[in-house]
Coordinates of C-alpha atoms (C1' of nucleotides) in Angstrom, one line a residue:
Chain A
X1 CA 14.9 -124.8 -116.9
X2 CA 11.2 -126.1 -118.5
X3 CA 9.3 -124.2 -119.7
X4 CA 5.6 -124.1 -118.8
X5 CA 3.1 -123.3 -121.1
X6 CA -1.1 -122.8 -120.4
X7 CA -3.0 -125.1 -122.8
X8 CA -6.1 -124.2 -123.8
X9 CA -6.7 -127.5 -124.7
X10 CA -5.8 -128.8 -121.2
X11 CA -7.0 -125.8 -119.5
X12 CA -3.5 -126.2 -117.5
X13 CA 0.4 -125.2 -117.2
X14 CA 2.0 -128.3 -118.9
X15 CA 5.5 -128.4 -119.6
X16 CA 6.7 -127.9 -122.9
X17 CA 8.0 -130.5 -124.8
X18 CA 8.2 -129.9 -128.7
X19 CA 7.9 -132.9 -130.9
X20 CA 11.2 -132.6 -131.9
X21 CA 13.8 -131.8 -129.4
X22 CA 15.4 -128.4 -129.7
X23 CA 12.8 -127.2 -132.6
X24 CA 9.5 -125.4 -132.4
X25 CA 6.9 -125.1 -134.9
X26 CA 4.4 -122.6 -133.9
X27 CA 1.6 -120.8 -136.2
X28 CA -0.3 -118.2 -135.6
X29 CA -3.2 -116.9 -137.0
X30 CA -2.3 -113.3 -139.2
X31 CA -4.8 -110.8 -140.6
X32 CA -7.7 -110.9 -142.4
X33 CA -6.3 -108.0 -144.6
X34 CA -9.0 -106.3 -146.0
X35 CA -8.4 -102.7 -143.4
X36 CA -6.6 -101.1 -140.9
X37 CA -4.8 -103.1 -138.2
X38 CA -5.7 -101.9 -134.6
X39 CA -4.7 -102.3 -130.9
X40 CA -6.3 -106.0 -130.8
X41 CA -4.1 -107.2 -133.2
X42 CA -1.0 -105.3 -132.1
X43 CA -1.2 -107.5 -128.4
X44 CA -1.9 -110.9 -130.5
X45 CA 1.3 -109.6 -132.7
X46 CA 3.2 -108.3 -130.3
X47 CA 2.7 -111.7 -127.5
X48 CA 3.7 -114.3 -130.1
X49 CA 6.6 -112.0 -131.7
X50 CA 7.6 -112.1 -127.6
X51 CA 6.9 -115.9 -127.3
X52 CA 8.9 -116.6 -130.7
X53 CA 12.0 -114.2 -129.7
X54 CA 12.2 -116.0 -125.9
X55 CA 12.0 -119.3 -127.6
X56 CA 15.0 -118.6 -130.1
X57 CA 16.7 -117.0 -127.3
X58 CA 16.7 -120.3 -125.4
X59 CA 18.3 -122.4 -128.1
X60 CA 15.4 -123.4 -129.9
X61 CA 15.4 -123.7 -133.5
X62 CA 12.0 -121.8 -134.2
X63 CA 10.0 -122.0 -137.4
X64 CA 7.1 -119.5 -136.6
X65 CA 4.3 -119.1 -139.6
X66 CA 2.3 -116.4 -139.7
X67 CA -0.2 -116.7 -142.4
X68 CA -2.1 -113.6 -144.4
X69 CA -6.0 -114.2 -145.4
X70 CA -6.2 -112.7 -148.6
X71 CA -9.5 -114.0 -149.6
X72 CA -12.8 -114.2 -147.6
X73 CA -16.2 -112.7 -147.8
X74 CA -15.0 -109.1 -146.0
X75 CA -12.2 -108.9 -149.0
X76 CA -14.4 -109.3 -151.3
X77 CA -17.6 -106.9 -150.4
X78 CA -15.0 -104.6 -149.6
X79 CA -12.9 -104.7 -153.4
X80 CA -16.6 -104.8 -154.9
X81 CA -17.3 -101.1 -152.6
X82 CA -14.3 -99.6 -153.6
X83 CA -14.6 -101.0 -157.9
X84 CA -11.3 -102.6 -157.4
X85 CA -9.7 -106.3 -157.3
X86 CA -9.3 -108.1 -154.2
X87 CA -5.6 -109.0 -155.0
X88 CA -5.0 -105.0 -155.3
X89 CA -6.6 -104.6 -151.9
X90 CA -5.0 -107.5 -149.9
X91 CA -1.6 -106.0 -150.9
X92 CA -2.5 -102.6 -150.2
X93 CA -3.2 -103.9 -146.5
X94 CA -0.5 -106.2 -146.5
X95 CA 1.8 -103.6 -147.0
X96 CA 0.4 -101.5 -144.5
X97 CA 0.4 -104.5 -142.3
X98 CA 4.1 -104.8 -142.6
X99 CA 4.2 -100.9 -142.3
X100 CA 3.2 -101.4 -138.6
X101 CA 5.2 -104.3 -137.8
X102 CA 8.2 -102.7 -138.4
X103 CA 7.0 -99.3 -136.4
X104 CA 6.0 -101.5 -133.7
X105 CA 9.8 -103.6 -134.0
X106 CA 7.7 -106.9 -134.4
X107 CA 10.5 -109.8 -135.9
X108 CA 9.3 -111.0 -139.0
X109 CA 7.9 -115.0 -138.6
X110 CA 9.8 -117.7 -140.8
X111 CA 7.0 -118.0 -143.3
X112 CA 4.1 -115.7 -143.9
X113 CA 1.9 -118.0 -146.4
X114 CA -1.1 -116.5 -148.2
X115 CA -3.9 -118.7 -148.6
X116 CA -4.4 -117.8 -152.4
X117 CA -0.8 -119.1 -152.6
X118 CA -2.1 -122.3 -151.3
X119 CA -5.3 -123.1 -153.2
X120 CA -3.5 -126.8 -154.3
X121 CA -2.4 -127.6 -150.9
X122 CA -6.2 -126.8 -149.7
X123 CA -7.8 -128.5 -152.5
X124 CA -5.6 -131.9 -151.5
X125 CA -6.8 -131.4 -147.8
X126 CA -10.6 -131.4 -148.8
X127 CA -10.3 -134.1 -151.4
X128 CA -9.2 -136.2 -148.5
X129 CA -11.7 -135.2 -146.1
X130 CA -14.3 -135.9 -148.5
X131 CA -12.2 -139.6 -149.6
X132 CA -12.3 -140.1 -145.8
X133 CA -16.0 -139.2 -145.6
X134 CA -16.2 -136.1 -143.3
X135 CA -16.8 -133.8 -145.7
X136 CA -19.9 -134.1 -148.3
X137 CA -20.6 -132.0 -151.9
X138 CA -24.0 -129.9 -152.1
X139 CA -24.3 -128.1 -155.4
X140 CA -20.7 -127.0 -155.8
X141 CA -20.1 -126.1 -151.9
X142 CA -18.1 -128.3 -149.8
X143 CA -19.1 -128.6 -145.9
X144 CA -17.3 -130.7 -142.8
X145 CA -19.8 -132.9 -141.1
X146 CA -19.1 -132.0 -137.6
X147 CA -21.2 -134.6 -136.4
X148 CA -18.8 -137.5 -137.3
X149 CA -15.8 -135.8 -135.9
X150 CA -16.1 -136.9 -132.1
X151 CA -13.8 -134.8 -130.5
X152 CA -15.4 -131.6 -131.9
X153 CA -15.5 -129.3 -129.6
X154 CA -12.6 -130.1 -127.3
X155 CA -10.9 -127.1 -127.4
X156 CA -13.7 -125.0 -126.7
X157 CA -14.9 -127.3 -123.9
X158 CA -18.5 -127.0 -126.0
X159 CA -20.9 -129.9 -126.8
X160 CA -23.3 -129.9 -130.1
X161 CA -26.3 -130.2 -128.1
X162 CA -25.5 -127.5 -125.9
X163 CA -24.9 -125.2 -128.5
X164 CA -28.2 -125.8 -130.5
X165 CA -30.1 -124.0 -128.1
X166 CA -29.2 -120.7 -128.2
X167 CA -27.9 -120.4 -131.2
X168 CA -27.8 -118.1 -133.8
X169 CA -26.9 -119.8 -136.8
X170 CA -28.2 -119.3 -140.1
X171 CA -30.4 -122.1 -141.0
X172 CA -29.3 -123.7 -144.4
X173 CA -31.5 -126.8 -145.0
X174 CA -28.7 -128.5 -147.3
X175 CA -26.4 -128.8 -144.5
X176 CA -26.7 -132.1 -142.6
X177 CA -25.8 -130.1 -139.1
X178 CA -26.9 -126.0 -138.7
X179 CA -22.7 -126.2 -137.0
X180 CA -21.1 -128.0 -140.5
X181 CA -18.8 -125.1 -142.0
X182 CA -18.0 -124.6 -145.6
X183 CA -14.9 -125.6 -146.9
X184 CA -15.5 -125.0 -150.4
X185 CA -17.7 -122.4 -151.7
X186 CA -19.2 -122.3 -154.9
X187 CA -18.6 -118.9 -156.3
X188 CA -20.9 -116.2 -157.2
X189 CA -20.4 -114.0 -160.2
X190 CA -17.8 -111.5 -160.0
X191 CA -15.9 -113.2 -157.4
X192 CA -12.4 -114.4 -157.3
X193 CA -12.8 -118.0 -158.4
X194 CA -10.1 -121.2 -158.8
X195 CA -11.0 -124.6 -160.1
X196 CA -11.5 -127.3 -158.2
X197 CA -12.9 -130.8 -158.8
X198 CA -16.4 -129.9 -157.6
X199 CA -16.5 -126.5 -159.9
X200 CA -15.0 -123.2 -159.5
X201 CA -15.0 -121.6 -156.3
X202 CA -12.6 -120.3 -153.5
X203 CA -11.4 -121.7 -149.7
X204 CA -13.6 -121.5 -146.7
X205 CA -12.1 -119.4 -144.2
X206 CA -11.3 -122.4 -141.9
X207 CA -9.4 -124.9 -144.3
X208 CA -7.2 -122.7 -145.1
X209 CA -5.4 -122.4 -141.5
X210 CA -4.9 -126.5 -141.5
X211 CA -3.8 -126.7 -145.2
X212 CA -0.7 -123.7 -144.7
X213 CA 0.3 -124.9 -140.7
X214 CA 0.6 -128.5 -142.4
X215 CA 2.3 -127.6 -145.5
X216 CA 5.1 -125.9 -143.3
X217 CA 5.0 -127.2 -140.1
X218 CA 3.9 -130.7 -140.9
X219 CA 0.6 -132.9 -139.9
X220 CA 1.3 -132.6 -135.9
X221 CA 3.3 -129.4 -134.7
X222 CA 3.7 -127.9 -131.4
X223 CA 1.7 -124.1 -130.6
X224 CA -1.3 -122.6 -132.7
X225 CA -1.5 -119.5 -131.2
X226 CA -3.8 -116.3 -132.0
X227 CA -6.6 -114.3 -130.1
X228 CA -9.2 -115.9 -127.5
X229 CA -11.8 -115.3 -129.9
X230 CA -10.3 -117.8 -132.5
X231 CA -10.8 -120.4 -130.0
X232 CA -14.6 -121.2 -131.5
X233 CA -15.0 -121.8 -134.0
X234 CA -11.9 -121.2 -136.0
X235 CA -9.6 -123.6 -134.1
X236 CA -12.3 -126.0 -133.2
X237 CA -12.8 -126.1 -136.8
X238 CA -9.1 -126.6 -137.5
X239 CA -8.5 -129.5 -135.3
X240 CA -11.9 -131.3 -137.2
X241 CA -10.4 -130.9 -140.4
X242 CA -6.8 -131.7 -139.7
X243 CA -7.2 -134.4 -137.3
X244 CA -9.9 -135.9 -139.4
X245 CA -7.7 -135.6 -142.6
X246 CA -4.2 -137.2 -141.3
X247 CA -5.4 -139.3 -138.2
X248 CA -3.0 -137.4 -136.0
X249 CA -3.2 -135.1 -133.0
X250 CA -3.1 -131.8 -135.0
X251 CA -1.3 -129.3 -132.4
X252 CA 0.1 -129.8 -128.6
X253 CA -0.5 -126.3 -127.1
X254 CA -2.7 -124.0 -128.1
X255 CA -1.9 -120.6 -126.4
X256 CA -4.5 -117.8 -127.0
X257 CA -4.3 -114.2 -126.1
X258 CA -7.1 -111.9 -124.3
X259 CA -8.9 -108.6 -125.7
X260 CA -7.7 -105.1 -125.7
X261 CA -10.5 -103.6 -123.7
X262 CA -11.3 -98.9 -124.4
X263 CA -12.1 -97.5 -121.4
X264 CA -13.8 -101.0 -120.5
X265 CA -15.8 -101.2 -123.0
X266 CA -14.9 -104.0 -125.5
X267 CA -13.2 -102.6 -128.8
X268 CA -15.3 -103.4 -131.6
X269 CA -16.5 -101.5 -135.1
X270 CA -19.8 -101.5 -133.9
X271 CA -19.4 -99.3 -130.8
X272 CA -17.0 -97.3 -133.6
X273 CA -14.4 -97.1 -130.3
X274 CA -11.5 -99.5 -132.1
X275 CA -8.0 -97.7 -132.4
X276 CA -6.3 -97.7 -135.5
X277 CA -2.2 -98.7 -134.8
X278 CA -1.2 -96.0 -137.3
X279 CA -3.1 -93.3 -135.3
X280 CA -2.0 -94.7 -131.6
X281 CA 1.4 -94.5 -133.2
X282 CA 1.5 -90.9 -133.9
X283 CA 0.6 -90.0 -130.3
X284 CA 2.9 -92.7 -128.0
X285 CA 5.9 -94.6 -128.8
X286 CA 5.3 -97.5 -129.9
X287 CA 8.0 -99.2 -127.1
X288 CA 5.7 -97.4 -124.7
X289 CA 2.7 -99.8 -126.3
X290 CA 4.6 -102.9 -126.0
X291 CA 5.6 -101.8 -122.6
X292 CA 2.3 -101.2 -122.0
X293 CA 0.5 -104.9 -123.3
X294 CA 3.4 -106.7 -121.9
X295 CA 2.7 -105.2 -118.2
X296 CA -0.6 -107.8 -118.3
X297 CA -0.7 -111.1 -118.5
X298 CA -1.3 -112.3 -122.2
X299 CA -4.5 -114.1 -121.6
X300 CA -6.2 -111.6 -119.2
X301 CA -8.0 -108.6 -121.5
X302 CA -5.7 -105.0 -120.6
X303 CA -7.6 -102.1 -120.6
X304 CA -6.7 -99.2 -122.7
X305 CA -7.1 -95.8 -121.2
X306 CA -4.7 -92.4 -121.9
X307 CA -3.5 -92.8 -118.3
X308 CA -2.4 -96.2 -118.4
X309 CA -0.6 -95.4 -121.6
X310 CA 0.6 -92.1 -119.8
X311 CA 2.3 -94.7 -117.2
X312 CA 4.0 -96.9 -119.6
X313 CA 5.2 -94.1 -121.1
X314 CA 6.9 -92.4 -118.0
X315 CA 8.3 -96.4 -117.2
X316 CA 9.7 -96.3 -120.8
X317 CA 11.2 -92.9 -120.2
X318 CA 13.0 -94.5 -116.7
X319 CA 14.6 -97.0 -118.5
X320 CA 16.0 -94.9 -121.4
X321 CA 17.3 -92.5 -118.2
X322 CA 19.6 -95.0 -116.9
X323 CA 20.9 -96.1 -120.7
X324 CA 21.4 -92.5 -121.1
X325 CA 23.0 -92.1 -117.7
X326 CA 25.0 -95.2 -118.2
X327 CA 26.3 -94.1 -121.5
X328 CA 27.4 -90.7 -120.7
X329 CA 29.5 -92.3 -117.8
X330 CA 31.1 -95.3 -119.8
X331 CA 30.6 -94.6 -123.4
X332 CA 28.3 -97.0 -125.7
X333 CA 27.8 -99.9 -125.1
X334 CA 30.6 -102.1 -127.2
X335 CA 28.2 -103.2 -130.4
X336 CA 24.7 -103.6 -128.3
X337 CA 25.3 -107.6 -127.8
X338 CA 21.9 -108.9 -128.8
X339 CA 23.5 -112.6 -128.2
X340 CA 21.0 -113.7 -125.8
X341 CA 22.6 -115.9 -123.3
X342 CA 19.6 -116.5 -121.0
X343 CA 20.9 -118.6 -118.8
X344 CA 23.3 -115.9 -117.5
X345 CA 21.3 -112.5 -117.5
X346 CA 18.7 -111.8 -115.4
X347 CA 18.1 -114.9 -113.7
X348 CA 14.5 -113.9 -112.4
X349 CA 13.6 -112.3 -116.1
X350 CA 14.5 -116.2 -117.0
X351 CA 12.4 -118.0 -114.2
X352 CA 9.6 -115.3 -115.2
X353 CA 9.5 -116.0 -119.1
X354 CA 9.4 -120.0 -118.6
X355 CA 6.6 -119.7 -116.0
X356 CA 3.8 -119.3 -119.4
X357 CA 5.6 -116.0 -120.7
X358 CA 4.9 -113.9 -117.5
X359 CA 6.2 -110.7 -118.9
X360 CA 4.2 -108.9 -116.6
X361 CA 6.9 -110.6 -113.8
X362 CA 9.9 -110.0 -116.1
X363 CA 8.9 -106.6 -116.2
X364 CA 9.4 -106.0 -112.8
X365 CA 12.5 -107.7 -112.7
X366 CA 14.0 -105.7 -115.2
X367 CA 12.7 -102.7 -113.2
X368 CA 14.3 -104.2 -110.4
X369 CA 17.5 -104.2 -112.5
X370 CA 17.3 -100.4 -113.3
X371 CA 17.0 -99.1 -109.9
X372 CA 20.1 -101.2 -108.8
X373 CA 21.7 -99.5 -111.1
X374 CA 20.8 -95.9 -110.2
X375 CA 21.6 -96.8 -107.2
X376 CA 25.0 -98.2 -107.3
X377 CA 25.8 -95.2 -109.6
X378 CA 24.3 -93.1 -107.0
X379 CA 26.5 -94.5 -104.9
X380 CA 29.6 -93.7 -106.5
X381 CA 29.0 -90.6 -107.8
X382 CA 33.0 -89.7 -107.7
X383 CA 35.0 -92.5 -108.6
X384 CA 34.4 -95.8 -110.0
X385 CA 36.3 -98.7 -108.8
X386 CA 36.9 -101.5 -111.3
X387 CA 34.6 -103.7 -109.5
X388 CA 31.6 -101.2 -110.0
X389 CA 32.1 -100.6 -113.5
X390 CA 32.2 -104.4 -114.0
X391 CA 28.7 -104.3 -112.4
X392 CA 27.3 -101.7 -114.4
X393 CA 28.8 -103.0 -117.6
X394 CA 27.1 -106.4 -116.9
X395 CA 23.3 -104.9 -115.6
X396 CA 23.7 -103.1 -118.3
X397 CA 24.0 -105.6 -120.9
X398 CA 21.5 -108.1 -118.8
X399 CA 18.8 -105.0 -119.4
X400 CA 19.4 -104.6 -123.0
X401 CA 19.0 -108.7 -123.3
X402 CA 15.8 -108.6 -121.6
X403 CA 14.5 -105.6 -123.6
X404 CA 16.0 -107.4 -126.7
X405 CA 13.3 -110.5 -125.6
X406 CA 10.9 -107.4 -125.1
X407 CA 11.0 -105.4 -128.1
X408 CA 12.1 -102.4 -126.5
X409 CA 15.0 -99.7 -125.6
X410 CA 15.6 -100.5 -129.9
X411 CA 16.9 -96.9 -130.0
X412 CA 19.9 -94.7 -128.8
X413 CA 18.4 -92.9 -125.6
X414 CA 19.7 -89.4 -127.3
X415 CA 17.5 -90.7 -130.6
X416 CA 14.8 -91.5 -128.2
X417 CA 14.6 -88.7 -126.1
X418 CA 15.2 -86.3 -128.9
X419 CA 12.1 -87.8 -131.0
X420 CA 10.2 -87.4 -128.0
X421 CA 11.3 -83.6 -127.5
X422 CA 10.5 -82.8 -130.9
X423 CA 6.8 -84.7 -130.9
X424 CA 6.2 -82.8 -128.0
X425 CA 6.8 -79.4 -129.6
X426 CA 5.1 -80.4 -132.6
X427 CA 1.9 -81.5 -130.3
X428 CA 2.3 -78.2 -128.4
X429 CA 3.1 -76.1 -131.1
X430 CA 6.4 -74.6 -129.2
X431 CA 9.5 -73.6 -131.1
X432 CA 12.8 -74.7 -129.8
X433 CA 14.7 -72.1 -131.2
X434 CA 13.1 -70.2 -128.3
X435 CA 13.9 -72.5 -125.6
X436 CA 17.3 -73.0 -126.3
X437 CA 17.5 -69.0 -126.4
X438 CA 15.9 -68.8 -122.6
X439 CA 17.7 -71.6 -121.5
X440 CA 20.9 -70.1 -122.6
X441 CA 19.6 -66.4 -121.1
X442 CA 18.8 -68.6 -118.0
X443 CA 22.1 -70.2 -117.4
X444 CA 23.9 -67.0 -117.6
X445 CA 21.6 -65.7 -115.1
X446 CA 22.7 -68.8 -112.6
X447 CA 26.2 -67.9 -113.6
X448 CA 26.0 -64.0 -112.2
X449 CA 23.9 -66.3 -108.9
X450 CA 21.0 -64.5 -110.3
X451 CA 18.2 -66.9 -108.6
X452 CA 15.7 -64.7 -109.4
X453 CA 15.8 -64.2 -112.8
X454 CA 16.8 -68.0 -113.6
X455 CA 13.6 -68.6 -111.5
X456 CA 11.8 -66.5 -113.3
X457 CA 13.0 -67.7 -116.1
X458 CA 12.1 -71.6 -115.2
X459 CA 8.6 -71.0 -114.4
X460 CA 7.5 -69.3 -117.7
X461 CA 9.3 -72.6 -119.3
X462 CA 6.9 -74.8 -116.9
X463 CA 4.4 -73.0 -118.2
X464 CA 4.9 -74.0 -121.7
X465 CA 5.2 -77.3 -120.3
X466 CA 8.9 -77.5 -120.5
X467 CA 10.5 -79.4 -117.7
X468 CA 14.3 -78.3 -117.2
X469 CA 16.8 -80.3 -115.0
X470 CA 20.2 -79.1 -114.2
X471 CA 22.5 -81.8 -114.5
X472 CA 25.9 -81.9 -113.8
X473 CA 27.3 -81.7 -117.1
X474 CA 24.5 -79.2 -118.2
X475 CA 21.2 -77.8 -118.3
X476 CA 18.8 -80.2 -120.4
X477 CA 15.0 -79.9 -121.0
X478 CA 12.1 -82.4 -121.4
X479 CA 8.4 -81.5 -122.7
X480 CA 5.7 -82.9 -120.2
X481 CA 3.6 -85.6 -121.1
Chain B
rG1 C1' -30.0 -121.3 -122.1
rG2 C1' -24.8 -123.5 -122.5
rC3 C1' -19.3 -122.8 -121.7
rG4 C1' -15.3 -120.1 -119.6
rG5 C1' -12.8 -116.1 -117.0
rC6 C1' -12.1 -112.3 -113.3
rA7 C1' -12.5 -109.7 -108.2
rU8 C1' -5.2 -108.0 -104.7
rA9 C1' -3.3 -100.6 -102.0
rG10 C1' -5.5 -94.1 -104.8
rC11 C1' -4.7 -96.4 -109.9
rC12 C1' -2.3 -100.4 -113.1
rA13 C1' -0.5 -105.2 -111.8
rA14 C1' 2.4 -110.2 -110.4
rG15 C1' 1.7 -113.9 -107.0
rU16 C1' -2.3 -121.1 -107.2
rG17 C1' -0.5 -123.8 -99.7
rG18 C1' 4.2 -121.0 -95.9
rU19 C1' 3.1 -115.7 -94.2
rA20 C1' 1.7 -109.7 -100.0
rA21 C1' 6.8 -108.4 -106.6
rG22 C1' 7.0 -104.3 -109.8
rG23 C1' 5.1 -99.7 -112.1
rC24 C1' 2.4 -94.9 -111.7
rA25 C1' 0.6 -91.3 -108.2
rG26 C1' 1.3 -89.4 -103.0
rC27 C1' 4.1 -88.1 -98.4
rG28 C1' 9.0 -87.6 -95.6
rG29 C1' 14.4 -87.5 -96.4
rU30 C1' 19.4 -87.3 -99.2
rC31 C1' 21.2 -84.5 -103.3
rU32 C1' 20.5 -79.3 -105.3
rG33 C1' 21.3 -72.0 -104.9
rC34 C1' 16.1 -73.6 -105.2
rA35 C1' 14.1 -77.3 -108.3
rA36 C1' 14.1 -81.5 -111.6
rA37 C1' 16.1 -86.4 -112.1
rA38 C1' 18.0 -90.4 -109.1
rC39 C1' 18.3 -92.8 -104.5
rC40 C1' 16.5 -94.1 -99.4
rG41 C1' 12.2 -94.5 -96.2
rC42 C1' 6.8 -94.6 -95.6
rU43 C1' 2.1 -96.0 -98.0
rA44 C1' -2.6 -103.5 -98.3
rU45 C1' -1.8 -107.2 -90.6
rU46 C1' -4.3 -107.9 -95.7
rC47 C1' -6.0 -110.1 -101.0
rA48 C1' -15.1 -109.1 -102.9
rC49 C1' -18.2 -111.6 -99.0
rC50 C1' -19.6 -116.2 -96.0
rA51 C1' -18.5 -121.0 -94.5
rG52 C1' -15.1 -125.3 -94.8
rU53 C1' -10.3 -128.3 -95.4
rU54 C1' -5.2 -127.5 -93.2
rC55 C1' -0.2 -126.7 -88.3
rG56 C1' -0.7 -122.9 -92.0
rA57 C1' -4.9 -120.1 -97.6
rA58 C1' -4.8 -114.2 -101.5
rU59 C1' -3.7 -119.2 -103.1
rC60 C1' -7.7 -125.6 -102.2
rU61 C1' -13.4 -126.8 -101.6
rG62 C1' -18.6 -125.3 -101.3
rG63 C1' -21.8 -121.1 -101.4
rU64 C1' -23.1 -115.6 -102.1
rU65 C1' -22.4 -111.0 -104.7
rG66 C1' -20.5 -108.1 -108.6
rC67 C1' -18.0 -107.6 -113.4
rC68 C1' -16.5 -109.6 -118.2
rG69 C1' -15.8 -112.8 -122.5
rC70 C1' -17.4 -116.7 -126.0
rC71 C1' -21.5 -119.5 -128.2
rU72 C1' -22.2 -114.9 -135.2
rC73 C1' -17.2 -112.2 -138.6
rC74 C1' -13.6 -110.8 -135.1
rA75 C1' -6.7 -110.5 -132.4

RNA sequence: GGCGGCAUAGCCAAGUGGUAAGGCAGCGGUCUGCAAAACCGCUAUUCACCAGUUCGAAUCUGGUUGCCGCCUCCA
């Protein structure tokens, strides 16, 4: 089955063809690391690390590059705040970068390029942009004449002349168009500086993106991905320089993501309302955020509230039911297959994913999954035929192939559930030692048919915010959420 | 000023021509000592509004209203 893809460039589904069959190159624009990563970049993250797995899961040989910007203007008012070199700084942050990856189970890319890596490979893609005539010298700075690139401003579906007249760009007299971007930049003292053949200096923010996607991925590759806001002018600007410099269609889909939206207000440092991933972390799972992002459609903006998260969170807890259900009935699962046949399991997960990544669809059929499952467990509460343990044997390995695509159910429901039991005491300040002791008191009251007292007993949990459930094979408690 | 997006039940949300997925919450039932969990059933004759195209529209066209984003660093 084709995939479909939405191209920004196009502004339609087209289907996806990669330039060479059976291989995708995709890049997508990483951090600026000079602070904290937040919710915005977790959904950019988080929908290409989906996008990547489903792509290798259908056969294709995926080479995804994911670069770092490790030098820029914030990187370097921020080292010169703090009295410290930029280098120092962009690997304290890209360590804590990789910190929340891991927390948040994103799959590392193929390549993850640093642009100070790459100052040779950028300096060759200016020289030839300035050989080829786009790009002209002014006192040690090198700028891109957008002027003489005619297709600038396809992606962004903007003309020059429109944009002159509300704009807010700084005027600089040297530059032969207010919209021609630096490629070069002259430096100033006590900034990181490399030579170059028009003086010492370091990369424009732009260049950079078309030097490391070409170096990998090579002069035409098949998706540039990152957040809507890229769109103009970073990618714009990309396009200009690498179509400009190789004489080649740069990219075939561009795929862009929308905002993370608090409380409907847009996140941004200004309003002070952005959330930082470590902090989110410590009060939901991080499943429950992937859950959460991959419930919308990537390119519409998700709103982040407590409740919505509260709702992911009780999803995420339905799903880990069943495993646990499942697995105290058959035993683990034999070595958690992540083989990801997807043209056997969940064949409207499948039809979902190639329709443009429509998680928010292959969410519900893996929902769809779980409560067959329940149901036909339910069903058989006594004895299990051979034929019904077949079907739960392979609904359960179609969920943990879709989650595998997801990025969730990564843990053993007892891990899970425990973690979650012991965060909520720890947020509730409640000591288990106690509940176990009333619980035990409580089930020795059932045993004598005191109702009463095991009553009793179950409210004054309830009002610790202990939930008990009595189980067939035992009495097991959950803190509320 | 220019460009683009969105409007679906109490809430979140999928659905781009064939008669409204899924989740959360709620109500009724099964189960249970009673609960909880799970399951079953119910919960939008209707998709912001108006007009049009069509045998047929939430889906296409035109218009109206409301909300949002980008045009400046930004995921």
């Amino acid at each position: 089955m084709a995939i479909r893809i939405y191209n920004t460039l196009s502004g339609k589904k087209e289907v996806f063809e990669p330039v060479e069959s059976g291989k995708v190159g995709m890049y997508v624009c990483g951090p600026t690391v000079y602070d904290s990563c937040h919710i915005g970049h977790a959904r950019s993250i988080i929908t290409f690390d989906v996008i990547a797995r489903y792509l290798k899961a259908k056969g294709f040989d995926v080479t995804y590059v994911r670069n770092f910007t490790d030098i820029d203007d914030k990187i370097i008012n921020r080292a010169n705040e703090l009295g410290i070199d930029t280098r120092v700084l962009t690997d304290k942050y890209i360590k804590e970068f990789y910190e929340d990856m891991d927390a948040l189970n994103v799959e590392r890319p193929s390549i993850e390029p640093r642009a100070t890596d790459h100052i040779d490979q950028i300096i060759k893609v200016i020289d030839k942009l300035i050989e080829k005539g786009f790009a002209y010298i002014i006192d040690g700075d090198v700028y891109y004449s957008v002027e003489l690139f005619k297709d600038y401003g396809k992606l962004s579906g903007r003309r020059l002349e429109d944009m002159e007249a509300g704009a807010r760009v700084d005027i600089d007299k040297r530059k032969r168009s207010p919209f021609d971007f630096a490629l070069w930049k002259s430096s100033k003292p006590g900034e990181p500086t490399w030579d170059s053949p028009w003086g010492k200096g370091r990369p424009g923010w732009h260049i950079e993106c078309s030097a490391m996607s070409t170096e990998y991925l090579g002069e035409t590759f098949d998706i540039h991905g990152g957040g809507k806001d890229l769109i103009f002018p970073h990618h714009e600007n990309e396009i200009a320089q690498s179509e400009a410099a190789f004489g080649k269609t740069f990219v075939r889909y561009w795929i862009h993501n929308g905002f993370v939206n608090i409380n409907q207000e847009k996140m941004s440092k200004s309003l002070g309302n952005f959330i930082v991933l470590k902090e989110m972390i410590k009060h939901y799972h991080p499943e429950a955020l992937r859950l959460f992002l991959l419930s919308k459609h990537y390119r519409s903006p998700v709103d982040f509230t407590d409740d919505a998260m509260n709702e992911a969170v009780a999803g995420l807890d339905k799903i880990y039911s069943l495993l646990e259900r499942i697995e105290k009935q058959f035993g683990q699962v034999s070595g958690k297959d992540k083989t990801l046949d997807v043209n056997v399991f969940g064949g409207q997960f499948c039809l979902a994913m190639d329709d443009d990544f429509n998680t928010a669809l292959g969410i519900a059929a893996l929902f769809e999954v779980v409560r067959n499952m329940n149901r036909l467990l339910d069903e058989n509460k006594n004895s299990f035929s051979q034929d019904v343990e077949d079907k739960v044997h392979s609904g359960w390995a179609d969920i943990l192939k879709m989650a595998a695509i997801l990025g969730i159910l990564n843990e053993s429901p007892e891990d899970y559930f425990a973690k979650k039991r012991s965060t909520g005491l720890e947020k509730k300040s409640i000591n288990s030692e106690m509940i176990d002791k009333m619980i035990k008191e409580r089930i020795e009251a059932r045993e004598a048919k005191n109702w009463a007292r095991a009553d009793q007993i179950r409210k004054q949990l309830e009002d610790m915010s202990i939930i008990i459930e009595d189980r067939p094979e035992g009495t097991v408690w959950k803190v509320k959420s």
